[in-house]
Amino acid sequence: MAGTVTQALLSVSDKTGIIEFAGALAARGVALLSTGGTARLLSSHGIAVTEVGDYTGFPEMLDGRVKTLHPKIHGGILARRDVEAHREALQRHAIPLIDLVVVNLYPFRETVAKPGCTLDDAIDNIDIGGPAMLRSAAKNWQHVGVVVDPHDYEAVVADLDANHGALSTALRFRLMRQAFAHTAAYDGAIANWLGGRDESGNATGLPRSFHFGGDLRQPMRYGENPHQQAALYREPGAPASAIASFRQLQGKELSFNNVADADAAWRCVTSFDAPTCVIVKHANPCGVASAAAPLDAYRAAFATDPVSAFGGIIAFNRAVDTATLEAVAAQFVEVLIAPAYADDALPAIARKKNVRVLELPLPAKARGDEWDVKRVGGGFLVQSSDERPLGAEDLRVVTTTAPASSQIADLLFAWRVARFVKSNAIVYCSGLRTLGVGAGQMSRVDSSRIAAIKAANAGLSLAGSVVASDAFFPFRDGLDVVADNGAVAVIQPGGSMRDDEVIAAANERGIAMVFTGVRHFRH
């Protein structure tokens, strides 16, 4: 029968589930071949297995670099069962068929992610035989099954049982596509890492060629607009804390815009250490607040701009309790994100069955190793991630008046929010909460005015507030606008040819101003 599995080759770096899977294959009469550590593991659990060196009659050599690169392995995988000449060649050379290849590769990504990884460490973790076997099996998918993901073990066993010991055409085709995607992503990771190194292993910057890809996480109903197709892909090796790794607890299917806005909200809220709530609308924070408890943070964030918060994305960096969910449920919200929810809290939002409730663990640290990619016609722009922690010690006071300690806390809070606001960005804050946000304007002075208008519409006073500007004030007019609206301290990068003019204006208006030397444009 086509697709019948009589012999399988198992060679895995990730041993998750392999003992149970191998046992299930052996129980169904499948002969098992294996290499090195996988063979020893299976034998130690009483599973009959033939070591590849014994099978080929040629021992592993060169510290394991040569073990499966042998005609008896690749002949058994690549032979077409429907071609008589192939069958005759196998018989002539006494090469049995291999019907199932189960391989996952040396942990290259994990190795190069470790601090202090050397060029030799990286090279040693480039798999050679594994990709060769995967590509051989995938090329011959009409006759051979190929498995790269332990999550597929259960499906393979079920398919064997459903098809009297054979693998269905549909499953073999799906596994083949997955294998080619797996090896492509693996080679891409190697090319990216080595492309940004010199012959001594020292980082030299961006790679000479750039490869990125991902596995389909789920299709979207449509893209930014109904006439556009869209899907969410998850990068290989993406952390569990990344938005593409979300766990959805309830609600409708996520849309393209939902995921994009949720990413903006999650990145913003996880940049704060204190309990914080972030509300995002159209990729911009429209309300952010830190407080002693999530409920207090939510109320303060919502009060910044209740109109824009309608249909927004709400993110917390703390577990959410029932009282907080009851308050959130009182408004129209598209997506709710938090690291956890109290056991008795979810029923409070369940009556809003369309609300998409997502759960993600907090990141262990900022991901400064990410590449930021933006599509342009005929290519793409790549840059390092905008991670630049800033503390009070990094601020340079440039005015006669220095900010008070409480103002410094608010300035740093406002600065952190401004990093996630589309440029030109102006953010008014006080008491570790936003009061007005001006985003995405072609003129910084217009962003200053719009932020003040939004605060007025929400009934919030800007008297005594602080202001963050994501880039320098090119003229004094923006500084005059924030001063007219009641701001008493400003944080900005500095670096304009008219810095002296802006500093003089701040001194004239009695405003404290600090320079960061860092810009946070967000286009």
Coordinates of C-alpha atoms in Angstrom, one line a residue:
M1 CA 0.0 0.0 0.0
A2 CA 1.3 3.5 -0.9
G3 CA 2.7 5.3 2.1
T4 CA 3.0 2.1 4.2
V5 CA 5.5 2.7 7.0
T6 CA 7.8 -0.3 7.7
Q7 CA 11.0 1.4 8.8
A8 CA 11.6 4.8 10.4
L9 CA 14.7 6.9 11.1
L10 CA 14.6 9.0 14.2
S11 CA 17.4 11.6 15.0
V12 CA 16.3 14.5 17.1
S13 CA 18.0 17.2 19.1
D14 CA 14.7 18.1 20.8
K15 CA 13.7 14.9 22.6
T16 CA 10.2 16.1 23.6
G17 CA 7.8 13.2 23.1
I18 CA 10.2 11.0 21.2
I19 CA 10.1 8.1 23.7
E20 CA 6.3 7.8 23.5
F21 CA 6.3 8.3 19.7
A22 CA 9.0 5.7 19.1
G23 CA 7.2 3.3 21.4
A24 CA 4.0 3.8 19.4
L25 CA 5.8 3.1 16.1
A26 CA 7.5 0.0 17.5
A27 CA 4.1 -1.2 18.8
R28 CA 2.8 -1.0 15.2
G29 CA 5.6 -3.1 13.8
V30 CA 7.8 -0.3 12.5
A31 CA 11.5 -1.0 12.6
L32 CA 13.5 1.9 14.1
L33 CA 16.8 3.3 13.1
S34 CA 18.5 6.0 15.1
T35 CA 21.7 8.0 15.8
G36 CA 23.8 8.7 18.8
G37 CA 21.9 10.2 21.7
T38 CA 18.5 9.4 20.4
A39 CA 19.4 5.7 20.0
R40 CA 20.8 5.6 23.5
L41 CA 17.7 7.2 24.9
L42 CA 15.4 4.8 23.2
S43 CA 17.4 1.8 24.2
S44 CA 17.5 2.9 27.8
H45 CA 13.7 2.8 27.7
G46 CA 13.6 -0.7 26.4
I47 CA 12.7 0.3 22.8
A48 CA 14.3 -1.9 20.1
V49 CA 16.4 0.3 17.8
T50 CA 19.2 -0.2 15.4
E51 CA 22.0 2.4 15.5
V52 CA 22.8 3.9 12.2
G53 CA 26.5 3.0 12.3
D54 CA 25.5 -0.7 12.7
Y55 CA 22.9 -0.3 9.9
T56 CA 25.3 1.2 7.4
G57 CA 28.4 -0.8 8.4
F58 CA 30.2 2.5 8.7
P59 CA 30.7 4.0 12.1
E60 CA 30.1 7.6 13.1
M61 CA 33.3 9.7 12.6
L62 CA 34.7 13.2 12.8
D63 CA 33.0 13.8 16.2
G64 CA 29.6 12.8 14.7
R65 CA 29.9 15.1 11.7
V66 CA 29.5 12.0 9.4
K67 CA 26.9 9.5 10.4
T68 CA 23.8 9.6 8.2
L69 CA 25.5 10.9 5.0
H70 CA 25.6 7.4 3.5
P71 CA 24.0 5.7 0.4
K72 CA 22.2 3.2 2.5
I73 CA 20.4 6.1 4.3
H74 CA 19.7 8.4 1.4
G75 CA 19.0 5.6 -1.1
G76 CA 16.4 4.2 1.3
I77 CA 14.8 7.6 1.6
L78 CA 15.0 8.9 -2.0
A79 CA 14.1 5.8 -3.9
R80 CA 10.7 6.1 -5.7
R81 CA 8.6 3.0 -5.0
D82 CA 6.8 3.4 -8.4
V83 CA 10.0 3.3 -10.5
E84 CA 11.2 -0.2 -11.3
A85 CA 14.8 0.9 -11.9
H86 CA 14.9 2.4 -8.4
R87 CA 13.6 -0.8 -6.8
E88 CA 16.1 -2.8 -8.7
A89 CA 19.0 -0.5 -7.6
L90 CA 18.0 -0.9 -4.0
Q91 CA 17.8 -4.7 -4.3
R92 CA 21.2 -4.8 -6.1
H93 CA 22.8 -2.8 -3.3
A94 CA 20.9 -4.4 -0.4
I95 CA 19.4 -1.1 0.6
P96 CA 16.1 -1.3 2.6
L97 CA 13.4 1.4 2.3
I98 CA 13.1 4.1 4.9
D99 CA 9.5 5.2 5.0
L100 CA 9.5 7.8 7.7
V101 CA 12.1 10.4 8.7
V102 CA 11.8 12.1 12.1
V103 CA 14.4 14.8 12.5
N104 CA 14.8 18.1 14.2
L105 CA 18.0 20.0 13.9
Y106 CA 20.9 21.1 16.1
P107 CA 19.9 24.1 18.2
F108 CA 21.6 26.9 16.2
R109 CA 19.3 29.7 17.2
E110 CA 19.4 28.8 20.9
T111 CA 23.2 28.5 20.7
V112 CA 23.8 32.0 19.2
A113 CA 21.3 33.5 21.6
K114 CA 23.5 32.7 24.5
P115 CA 25.8 35.4 25.9
G116 CA 29.4 34.8 24.9
C117 CA 28.6 32.5 22.0
T118 CA 31.7 32.2 19.8
L119 CA 32.1 31.6 16.1
D120 CA 33.2 28.0 16.8
D121 CA 30.2 27.4 19.1
A122 CA 27.9 28.6 16.3
I123 CA 29.6 26.6 13.6
D124 CA 29.5 23.4 15.7
N125 CA 25.7 23.8 16.0
I126 CA 25.1 23.9 12.2
D127 CA 23.4 20.7 11.3
I128 CA 24.5 19.0 8.0
G129 CA 23.1 15.5 8.0
G130 CA 19.7 16.6 9.4
P131 CA 18.8 19.0 6.7
A132 CA 20.0 16.6 4.0
M133 CA 17.7 13.9 5.3
L134 CA 14.8 16.2 5.7
R135 CA 15.1 17.5 2.1
S136 CA 15.5 14.0 0.8
A137 CA 12.4 12.8 2.6
A138 CA 10.4 15.9 1.6
K139 CA 11.5 15.6 -2.1
N140 CA 10.2 12.1 -2.0
W141 CA 7.0 13.0 -0.1
Q142 CA 4.7 10.8 -2.3
H143 CA 6.4 7.8 -0.7
V144 CA 8.0 9.0 2.5
G145 CA 6.7 10.8 5.6
V146 CA 8.9 13.5 7.2
V147 CA 8.3 14.9 10.7
V148 CA 10.1 18.0 12.1
D149 CA 7.7 19.0 14.9
P150 CA 7.0 16.9 18.0
H151 CA 3.5 18.4 17.9
D152 CA 2.9 16.2 14.8
Y153 CA 3.7 12.9 16.5
E154 CA 0.1 12.3 17.7
A155 CA -1.3 13.1 14.2
V156 CA 1.1 10.6 12.6
V157 CA 0.2 7.8 14.9
A158 CA -3.5 8.5 14.4
D159 CA -3.0 8.6 10.6
L160 CA -1.2 5.2 10.6
D161 CA -4.1 3.7 12.6
A162 CA -6.7 5.2 10.2
N163 CA -4.9 3.9 7.1
H164 CA -3.8 0.4 8.1
G165 CA -0.1 1.3 8.7
A166 CA 0.2 3.9 5.9
L167 CA 0.3 7.7 5.9
S168 CA -2.3 9.5 3.9
T169 CA -1.4 11.6 0.9
A170 CA -2.8 14.7 2.6
L171 CA -0.7 14.2 5.7
R172 CA 2.5 13.5 3.8
F173 CA 2.0 16.6 1.7
R174 CA 1.4 18.8 4.8
L175 CA 4.5 17.4 6.5
M176 CA 6.6 17.9 3.3
R177 CA 5.6 21.6 3.2
Q178 CA 6.5 21.9 6.8
A179 CA 9.9 20.3 6.4
F180 CA 10.9 22.6 3.6
A181 CA 9.8 25.6 5.6
H182 CA 11.8 24.3 8.6
T183 CA 15.0 23.9 6.7
A184 CA 14.5 27.3 5.0
A185 CA 14.1 29.0 8.3
Y186 CA 17.1 27.2 9.7
D187 CA 19.4 28.2 6.9
G188 CA 18.0 31.8 7.1
A189 CA 18.9 32.0 10.8
I190 CA 22.5 30.8 10.0
A191 CA 22.8 33.2 7.1
N192 CA 21.6 36.1 9.2
W193 CA 23.9 35.4 12.1
L194 CA 27.0 34.7 10.0
G195 CA 26.2 37.6 7.7
G196 CA 26.7 40.0 10.5
R197 CA 30.0 38.6 11.7
D198 CA 33.7 38.8 10.6
E199 CA 36.1 35.8 10.5
S200 CA 36.8 36.2 14.2
G201 CA 33.1 36.0 15.1
N202 CA 32.9 39.7 16.0
A203 CA 29.6 41.5 15.2
T204 CA 29.9 43.8 12.3
G205 CA 26.3 45.1 12.1
L206 CA 23.5 44.2 9.7
P207 CA 24.0 41.0 7.7
R208 CA 24.9 41.2 4.0
S209 CA 21.8 39.3 3.2
F210 CA 18.7 39.2 5.3
H211 CA 16.2 36.4 5.7
F212 CA 13.0 36.4 7.7
G213 CA 10.0 34.1 7.7
G214 CA 7.5 32.5 10.0
D215 CA 4.9 29.7 10.4
L216 CA 1.3 30.4 9.8
R217 CA -0.3 31.0 13.2
Q218 CA -3.8 31.8 11.9
P219 CA -5.5 33.5 8.9
M220 CA -7.2 36.8 9.4
R221 CA -10.6 37.5 8.1
Y222 CA -9.0 40.2 6.0
G223 CA -6.3 42.8 6.2
E224 CA -6.4 46.5 7.2
N225 CA -9.4 46.7 4.8
P226 CA -11.9 44.1 3.6
H227 CA -10.5 43.8 0.1
Q228 CA -7.0 42.7 1.5
Q229 CA -5.9 39.2 2.4
A230 CA -4.0 38.7 5.6
A231 CA -2.6 36.2 8.0
L232 CA -0.5 36.1 11.2
Y233 CA 2.8 34.3 11.0
R234 CA 5.0 33.4 14.0
E235 CA 8.7 33.6 13.7
P236 CA 10.7 30.4 14.6
G237 CA 12.1 30.8 18.1
A238 CA 9.8 33.7 18.9
P239 CA 9.5 34.0 22.7
A240 CA 6.3 33.0 24.5
S241 CA 5.9 36.7 25.6
A242 CA 5.7 38.0 22.0
I243 CA 2.2 39.0 20.7
A244 CA 2.3 36.3 18.0
S245 CA 2.4 33.7 20.8
F246 CA -0.8 34.8 22.5
R247 CA -3.3 32.5 24.0
Q248 CA -6.9 33.5 23.3
L249 CA -9.3 32.8 26.2
Q250 CA -12.5 34.1 24.6
G251 CA -13.9 36.3 21.9
K252 CA -14.2 36.6 18.2
E253 CA -11.5 35.8 15.7
L254 CA -8.7 38.4 15.8
S255 CA -8.4 40.8 12.9
F256 CA -5.2 42.2 11.2
N257 CA -5.8 45.5 12.9
N258 CA -6.5 43.9 16.3
V259 CA -3.1 42.1 16.2
A260 CA -1.2 45.2 15.1
D261 CA -2.8 47.3 17.8
A262 CA -2.4 44.6 20.4
D263 CA 1.3 44.4 19.7
A264 CA 1.7 48.2 20.2
A265 CA -0.3 48.0 23.5
W266 CA 1.7 45.0 24.7
R267 CA 5.1 46.4 23.9
C268 CA 4.2 49.7 25.6
V269 CA 2.7 48.2 28.8
T270 CA 5.6 45.7 29.3
S271 CA 8.1 48.6 29.1
F272 CA 6.9 49.7 32.6
D273 CA 7.9 48.1 35.9
A274 CA 5.0 49.5 38.0
P275 CA 1.5 48.2 37.6
T276 CA 0.4 49.9 34.4
C277 CA -2.6 50.0 32.0
V278 CA -2.2 51.1 28.4
I279 CA -5.1 51.8 26.0
V280 CA -4.3 51.8 22.3
K281 CA -6.3 53.0 19.4
H282 CA -5.0 52.8 15.8
A283 CA -1.5 51.9 17.0
N284 CA -1.2 54.9 19.3
P285 CA -1.5 55.0 23.1
C286 CA -4.5 57.2 23.9
G287 CA -4.2 56.6 27.7
V288 CA -1.5 55.3 29.9
A289 CA -1.2 55.2 33.7
S290 CA 0.8 53.5 36.4
A291 CA -0.8 53.0 39.9
A292 CA -0.8 50.8 42.9
A293 CA -3.3 48.4 41.4
P294 CA -4.6 47.6 37.9
L295 CA -8.0 49.0 38.5
D296 CA -6.6 52.4 39.5
A297 CA -4.3 52.4 36.5
Y298 CA -7.2 51.5 34.2
R299 CA -9.4 54.3 35.5
A300 CA -6.6 56.9 35.1
A301 CA -5.7 55.7 31.6
F302 CA -9.3 55.6 30.5
A303 CA -9.9 59.2 31.8
T304 CA -7.2 60.5 29.4
D305 CA -9.3 60.1 26.4
P306 CA -12.6 58.2 26.9
V307 CA -13.7 59.0 23.3
S308 CA -10.7 57.4 21.7
A309 CA -10.7 54.5 24.1
F310 CA -14.0 53.4 22.6
G311 CA -13.3 50.2 20.7
G312 CA -9.7 50.2 21.8
I313 CA -7.1 47.6 22.9
I314 CA -6.5 47.5 26.7
A315 CA -3.3 46.0 28.1
F316 CA -2.1 45.3 31.6
N317 CA 1.3 44.2 32.9
R318 CA -0.2 42.6 36.0
A319 CA -2.8 39.9 36.7
V320 CA -6.3 41.3 36.3
D321 CA -8.9 40.9 39.1
T322 CA -12.7 40.8 38.9
A323 CA -13.2 44.4 39.9
T324 CA -10.9 45.5 37.0
L325 CA -12.6 43.3 34.5
E326 CA -16.0 44.6 35.6
A327 CA -14.9 48.2 35.0
V328 CA -13.4 47.2 31.6
A329 CA -16.6 45.4 30.6
A330 CA -18.5 48.7 31.1
Q331 CA -16.9 50.1 27.9
F332 CA -16.7 48.8 24.4
V333 CA -13.3 47.1 24.1
E334 CA -12.0 45.1 21.1
V335 CA -9.1 43.3 22.8
L336 CA -7.9 42.8 26.4
I337 CA -4.4 41.6 27.1
A338 CA -2.8 40.6 30.5
P339 CA -0.2 38.2 31.8
A340 CA -2.9 36.4 33.9
Y341 CA -6.5 36.7 35.1
A342 CA -7.8 35.9 38.6
D343 CA -9.7 32.5 38.7
D344 CA -13.0 34.2 39.3
A345 CA -12.4 37.2 37.1
L346 CA -13.2 36.0 33.6
P347 CA -16.9 35.5 34.1
A348 CA -17.0 39.3 34.6
I349 CA -16.1 39.8 30.9
A350 CA -17.7 36.6 29.5
R351 CA -21.0 38.4 29.0
K352 CA -19.2 40.5 26.5
K353 CA -18.7 37.4 24.3
N354 CA -17.1 39.3 21.4
V355 CA -14.3 40.8 23.5
R356 CA -11.1 39.0 22.6
V357 CA -9.3 38.1 25.8
L358 CA -5.6 37.3 25.4
E359 CA -3.0 36.0 27.8
L360 CA 0.7 36.4 27.5
P361 CA 3.6 35.9 30.0
L362 CA 5.6 39.0 30.7
P363 CA 8.9 39.2 28.9
A364 CA 12.0 38.3 30.9
K365 CA 13.8 41.3 29.4
A366 CA 13.6 43.8 26.6
R367 CA 14.3 42.1 23.2
G368 CA 17.2 44.2 21.9
D369 CA 18.1 41.3 19.5
E370 CA 15.0 41.8 17.3
W371 CA 15.2 43.2 13.8
D372 CA 12.5 45.7 12.9
V373 CA 11.4 45.1 9.3
K374 CA 9.3 47.4 7.1
R375 CA 8.2 46.6 3.5
V376 CA 9.0 49.1 0.8
G377 CA 8.5 48.8 -3.0
G378 CA 10.9 46.1 -4.3
G379 CA 12.5 45.4 -0.9
F380 CA 12.4 46.1 2.8
L381 CA 14.0 48.3 5.4
V382 CA 15.7 46.6 8.4
Q383 CA 16.8 48.2 11.6
S384 CA 17.7 47.2 15.1
S385 CA 14.9 47.5 17.7
D386 CA 14.3 50.8 19.4
E387 CA 15.5 49.7 22.9
R388 CA 17.3 52.4 24.8
P389 CA 16.6 52.4 28.5
L390 CA 16.8 55.8 30.1
G391 CA 17.2 56.7 33.8
A392 CA 17.4 59.9 35.8
E393 CA 21.2 59.8 35.6
D394 CA 21.0 60.1 31.8
L395 CA 19.1 63.4 31.8
R396 CA 21.0 66.6 31.1
V397 CA 19.4 69.7 32.6
V398 CA 19.8 72.6 30.2
T399 CA 17.7 75.3 31.8
T400 CA 18.2 77.5 34.8
T401 CA 15.4 75.7 36.6
A402 CA 16.0 72.0 37.3
P403 CA 13.0 69.7 37.6
A404 CA 12.0 68.4 41.1
S405 CA 12.3 64.7 41.8
S406 CA 8.6 64.1 41.4
Q407 CA 8.8 65.9 38.0
I408 CA 11.7 63.7 37.0
A409 CA 9.6 60.6 37.6
D410 CA 6.8 62.1 35.5
L411 CA 9.3 63.1 32.8
L412 CA 10.6 59.6 32.5
F413 CA 7.1 58.2 32.4
A414 CA 6.1 60.6 29.6
W415 CA 9.3 59.8 27.7
R416 CA 8.5 56.1 27.9
V417 CA 5.0 56.7 26.6
A418 CA 6.2 59.0 23.8
R419 CA 8.4 56.1 22.4
F420 CA 5.2 54.3 21.4
V421 CA 3.3 57.3 19.9
K422 CA 3.5 57.9 16.2
S423 CA 5.6 60.9 15.3
N424 CA 5.4 63.7 15.7
A425 CA 4.6 62.8 19.3
I426 CA 3.8 65.1 22.2
V427 CA 2.7 63.6 25.6
Y428 CA 1.5 65.6 28.6
C429 CA 1.6 63.7 31.9
S430 CA 1.3 64.2 35.6
G431 CA 1.2 61.8 38.5
L432 CA 2.4 58.9 36.4
R433 CA -0.6 59.2 34.0
T434 CA -1.2 60.7 30.6
L435 CA -3.3 63.8 30.3
G436 CA -3.1 64.5 26.6
V437 CA -1.5 62.8 23.6
G438 CA -0.8 64.4 20.2
A439 CA 0.2 61.9 17.6
G440 CA 1.1 61.5 13.9
Q441 CA 1.1 65.1 12.9
M442 CA 3.3 66.6 10.2
S443 CA 4.1 69.6 12.6
R444 CA 5.3 69.2 16.2
V445 CA 3.5 72.4 17.2
D446 CA 0.2 70.9 15.9
S447 CA 0.8 67.8 18.0
S448 CA 1.3 70.1 21.0
R449 CA -2.0 71.8 20.3
I450 CA -3.9 68.6 19.6
A451 CA -2.7 67.0 22.9
A452 CA -3.9 70.0 24.8
I453 CA -7.3 69.9 23.0
K454 CA -7.7 66.3 23.9
A455 CA -6.9 67.0 27.6
A456 CA -9.5 69.8 27.6
N457 CA -12.1 67.6 26.0
A458 CA -11.5 65.0 28.7
G459 CA -11.8 67.7 31.4
L460 CA -8.2 67.4 32.5
S461 CA -6.1 70.3 33.5
L462 CA -2.5 70.6 32.2
A463 CA -1.5 73.1 34.9
G464 CA 1.7 71.8 36.5
S465 CA 2.1 69.0 33.9
V466 CA 5.3 67.7 32.2
V467 CA 5.7 67.2 28.5
A468 CA 7.7 64.6 26.4
S469 CA 8.6 65.2 22.8
D470 CA 9.9 62.3 20.8
A471 CA 12.3 64.5 18.9
F472 CA 13.7 68.0 19.3
F473 CA 11.6 71.2 19.1
P474 CA 12.8 72.7 15.8
F475 CA 11.5 76.2 16.9
R476 CA 10.4 77.8 20.1
D477 CA 6.7 77.8 19.0
G478 CA 6.1 74.2 20.2
L479 CA 7.7 75.1 23.5
D480 CA 5.5 78.2 23.8
V481 CA 2.4 76.2 23.2
V482 CA 3.1 73.7 26.0
A483 CA 4.0 76.5 28.3
D484 CA 0.8 78.3 27.5
N485 CA -1.1 75.1 28.3
G486 CA 0.4 74.9 31.8
A487 CA 3.4 72.6 31.4
V488 CA 6.3 73.2 33.8
A489 CA 8.9 70.7 32.6
V490 CA 9.9 69.3 29.3
I491 CA 11.9 66.2 28.2
Q492 CA 13.2 66.1 24.7
P493 CA 16.3 64.8 22.8
G494 CA 17.9 68.1 22.0
G495 CA 20.1 68.4 18.9
S496 CA 18.4 71.1 17.0
M497 CA 20.4 73.9 15.4
R498 CA 18.0 76.2 17.4
D499 CA 18.5 74.5 20.7
D500 CA 19.8 77.7 22.2
E501 CA 16.6 79.5 21.1
V502 CA 14.4 76.8 22.6
I503 CA 16.4 76.8 25.9
A504 CA 16.1 80.6 26.1
A505 CA 12.4 80.3 25.6
A506 CA 12.1 77.7 28.4
N507 CA 14.1 80.0 30.7
E508 CA 11.9 82.9 29.7
R509 CA 8.8 80.9 30.6
G510 CA 10.3 79.5 33.8
I511 CA 10.2 75.9 32.5
A512 CA 12.6 73.2 33.5
M513 CA 13.9 71.3 30.5
V514 CA 16.1 68.2 30.2
F515 CA 17.8 66.7 27.1
T516 CA 18.1 62.9 26.6
G517 CA 20.4 62.8 23.6
V518 CA 18.1 60.0 22.3
R519 CA 15.3 60.3 19.7
H520 CA 12.3 58.0 19.4
F521 CA 10.8 58.6 15.9
R522 CA 8.0 56.1 15.2
H523 CA 6.7 56.2 11.6

